[in-house]
Amino acid sequence: MLKTNQNCNIGFVGLGVMGKNLALNLADHGYRVAGFDLDAHKVQDVLDTEAAERPDPSAEARIIGCSNMEDMLANLVKPRVIVVLVPAGSPVDAVCNSLIDAGLEADDIVVDCGNSQWTDTIRREAEYKEKFKFFGTAVSGGEVGARFGPSLMPGGDADSWKYLQPMWEAVAAKVDENGKPIVSNTPGKPVTEGEPCTAYLGPNGAGHYVKMVHNGIEYADMQLICEAYHLLRSLLGYEPEEIGKLFEKWNQGVLNSYLVEISADILQQYDHKTGAPLVDMILDSAGQKGTGRWTSISATQMGVPAGIISESVYARALSTLTGERELAASKLVADVESGEIEAEEVEKAIEEALYCAKICAYAQGFQLMRAAEKEYDWKFNFSDIAKIWRGGCIIRASFLQKIADAFVENPALENLLLSDYFADAMASKQAGLRKAVVLAAQSGIPTPSFFSALAYFDGYRSEVLPANLLQAQRDYFGAHTYERVDAEPGQKFHTYWQEEGRPERKA
């Protein structure tokens, strides 16, 4: 590929699916891109696609291909901005070091748009500080989102954000004044009006951490929809197409979301080979890339109750035990109850259960980010986070506007369940969640995330929990001490359980 003298606004290292589409998105918004990939075929593919999609075929190319990193850097205006879209982990560091060798300077900005772990982003910002400005931007929305408007979650050096902000706001998904996505999936005709689904989230790993929590909520959201599907099929005997049509109906109400929408579409698809519902021809073994697991681990490390997210991770793990489950199905018998059920009542209960459990899952995600603020010395604007997720990303849903409103009304809100809107929603719909959990238990249908959601709600609203007995147990075998309800907060006591009379003394 020939080097040109064209001044480009932004460079790309990594032109796979996400890199290619994000580069084309930037080109549609008037930015000139210099692209490099170790695979020359990927570079040529981007150039061919750009040429085919160029609004004015006689105009100069909006994307130029580069044969090496030196060539790419030579085509960029200063300060140079380079987006890195390579697999997370050591490949990101390899690219960073190659860019340094190619002539990167201290005021240049390298943006990691991959699925990096937030701790790596924190490390890299500090490690490369003297060489260049390392900046993280998590991207959600998949291939289509990257091409026509993703949700962007930036975190890093605040001065770098000032330079990146116009580009990020241009290419991000847009929503209208009601928080509904404005969609135009037409090359060369980008959405330019509306509120962009991006906002600066904080220094170092803040953006990648928020994306990780997004993915944890995504795990929960998907699992809850699957459990609703499982209950409708097992309790009512509905076929996939029938459930798909019901999901379409639900998507017109408070459950309106991208995931409900695509689930409705999937369930109405038939297999071209067999004529059976396609979902019935897909092996029930779910994969995972690790971000949901990271969310669960982070919650555990900080002592935040995120059981719905964790149960969703475990459900995927259980699904992979195909051979063991087949054996267990022939050996283990469920002692279940069956009785008359009214289809319309069950449908309503499951719809309400899905909504209530979804509220609890989001409450856990935001509670986790609240804890991360203190752990990593960040300062999140939770209303902004909810707004970022309204369009472009996988968990986009109409009720995210309600979450944004709740944090505008009370920025210090400790838990979504405490906001008037969601407290009222749980009060009016929790009967459905309780009924769904009872029916599942009586019928032997596994719905771990529904169960966990109800346990979380009942635990959070309980003024007294049996942890008093648990703390006494810890004191009994390990002298871990306890606090008394009639003493000053923080004052510790220990009972000498093995001594005569079991005296209690201040610790």
mmCIF file of N, CA, C and O in Angstrom, residues 5 10 29 71 86 98 103 136 177 199 306 358 363 370 415 419 423 442 478 495:
data_model
loop_
_atom_site.group_PDB
_atom_site.id
_atom_site.type_symbol
_atom_site.label_atom_id
_atom_site.label_comp_id
_atom_site.label_asym_id
_atom_site.label_seq_id
_atom_site.Cartn_x
_atom_site.Cartn_y
_atom_site.Cartn_z
ATOM 1 N N ASN A 5 0.269 11.635 1.710
ATOM 2 C CA ASN A 5 0.532 12.808 2.542
ATOM 3 C C ASN A 5 -0.740 13.330 3.188
ATOM 4 O O ASN A 5 -0.758 14.437 3.702
ATOM 5 N N ILE A 10 -7.424 10.293 12.890
ATOM 6 C CA ILE A 10 -7.352 9.195 13.855
ATOM 7 C C ILE A 10 -6.791 7.948 13.179
ATOM 8 O O ILE A 10 -7.027 7.707 11.994
ATOM 9 N N HIS A 29 -18.866 10.233 9.628
ATOM 10 C CA HIS A 29 -19.039 11.491 10.360
ATOM 11 C C HIS A 29 -17.995 12.533 9.984
ATOM 12 O O HIS A 29 -17.845 13.544 10.689
ATOM 13 N N ASP A 71 4.200 4.229 9.052
ATOM 14 C CA ASP A 71 3.410 4.821 7.972
ATOM 15 C C ASP A 71 2.125 5.432 8.531
ATOM 16 O O ASP A 71 1.743 6.554 8.177
ATOM 17 N N VAL A 86 -7.556 -4.835 19.500
ATOM 18 C CA VAL A 86 -6.966 -6.173 19.414
ATOM 19 C C VAL A 86 -7.436 -6.961 20.633
ATOM 20 O O VAL A 86 -8.000 -6.388 21.569
ATOM 21 N N SER A 98 5.063 -1.468 20.339
ATOM 22 C CA SER A 98 5.383 -1.289 18.918
ATOM 23 C C SER A 98 5.161 0.153 18.493
ATOM 24 O O SER A 98 5.931 0.703 17.689
ATOM 25 N N GLY A 103 7.711 5.579 17.036
ATOM 26 C CA GLY A 103 7.880 7.025 17.149
ATOM 27 C C GLY A 103 6.785 7.766 17.877
ATOM 28 O O GLY A 103 6.662 8.990 17.742
ATOM 29 N N GLY A 136 -8.715 4.536 28.082
ATOM 30 C CA GLY A 136 -9.610 3.395 27.858
ATOM 31 C C GLY A 136 -10.980 3.851 27.384
ATOM 32 O O GLY A 136 -11.527 4.825 27.909
ATOM 33 N N GLU A 177 -35.402 13.048 22.996
ATOM 34 C CA GLU A 177 -35.648 13.684 24.299
ATOM 35 C C GLU A 177 -36.341 12.764 25.284
ATOM 36 O O GLU A 177 -36.321 13.007 26.498
ATOM 37 N N ALA A 199 -20.221 9.561 27.709
ATOM 38 C CA ALA A 199 -19.889 10.620 28.666
ATOM 39 C C ALA A 199 -18.618 10.200 29.389
ATOM 40 O O ALA A 199 -18.381 9.000 29.595
ATOM 41 N N ALA A 306 -24.338 -9.393 44.764
ATOM 42 C CA ALA A 306 -24.709 -9.383 43.346
ATOM 43 C C ALA A 306 -25.073 -10.798 42.922
ATOM 44 O O ALA A 306 -24.593 -11.315 41.919
ATOM 45 N N LYS A 358 -35.489 -7.999 36.897
ATOM 46 C CA LYS A 358 -34.651 -7.084 36.122
ATOM 47 C C LYS A 358 -34.292 -5.857 36.964
ATOM 48 O O LYS A 358 -33.134 -5.425 36.985
ATOM 49 N N ALA A 363 -30.260 -2.980 40.145
ATOM 50 C CA ALA A 363 -29.942 -2.438 41.468
ATOM 51 C C ALA A 363 -28.603 -2.983 41.956
ATOM 52 O O ALA A 363 -27.772 -2.240 42.506
ATOM 53 N N ARG A 370 -21.214 1.699 42.907
ATOM 54 C CA ARG A 370 -21.121 2.594 44.065
ATOM 55 C C ARG A 370 -19.952 2.165 44.956
ATOM 56 O O ARG A 370 -19.191 2.997 45.454
ATOM 57 N N ASN A 415 -29.488 2.789 46.550
ATOM 58 C CA ASN A 415 -29.959 1.583 45.869
ATOM 59 C C ASN A 415 -31.204 1.940 45.063
ATOM 60 O O ASN A 415 -32.079 2.662 45.549
ATOM 61 N N SER A 419 -35.677 4.174 45.341
ATOM 62 C CA SER A 419 -36.312 5.269 44.603
ATOM 63 C C SER A 419 -37.819 5.029 44.581
ATOM 64 O O SER A 419 -38.284 3.895 44.558
ATOM 65 N N ALA A 423 -39.539 1.425 43.920
ATOM 66 C CA ALA A 423 -40.190 0.878 45.112
ATOM 67 C C ALA A 423 -41.665 0.608 44.825
ATOM 68 O O ALA A 423 -42.211 -0.439 45.217
ATOM 69 N N GLN A 442 -42.364 -25.764 42.798
ATOM 70 C CA GLN A 442 -43.313 -26.878 42.844
ATOM 71 C C GLN A 442 -43.187 -27.794 41.635
ATOM 72 O O GLN A 442 -43.442 -28.998 41.731
ATOM 73 N N GLY A 478 -14.125 -19.024 66.413
ATOM 74 C CA GLY A 478 -12.934 -18.296 65.988
ATOM 75 C C GLY A 478 -12.663 -17.010 66.742
ATOM 76 O O GLY A 478 -11.764 -16.262 66.357
ATOM 77 N N THR A 495 -17.645 -13.371 73.706
ATOM 78 C CA THR A 495 -18.063 -14.289 74.779
ATOM 79 C C THR A 495 -17.035 -15.411 74.887
ATOM 80 O O THR A 495 -16.656 -16.016 73.871
#
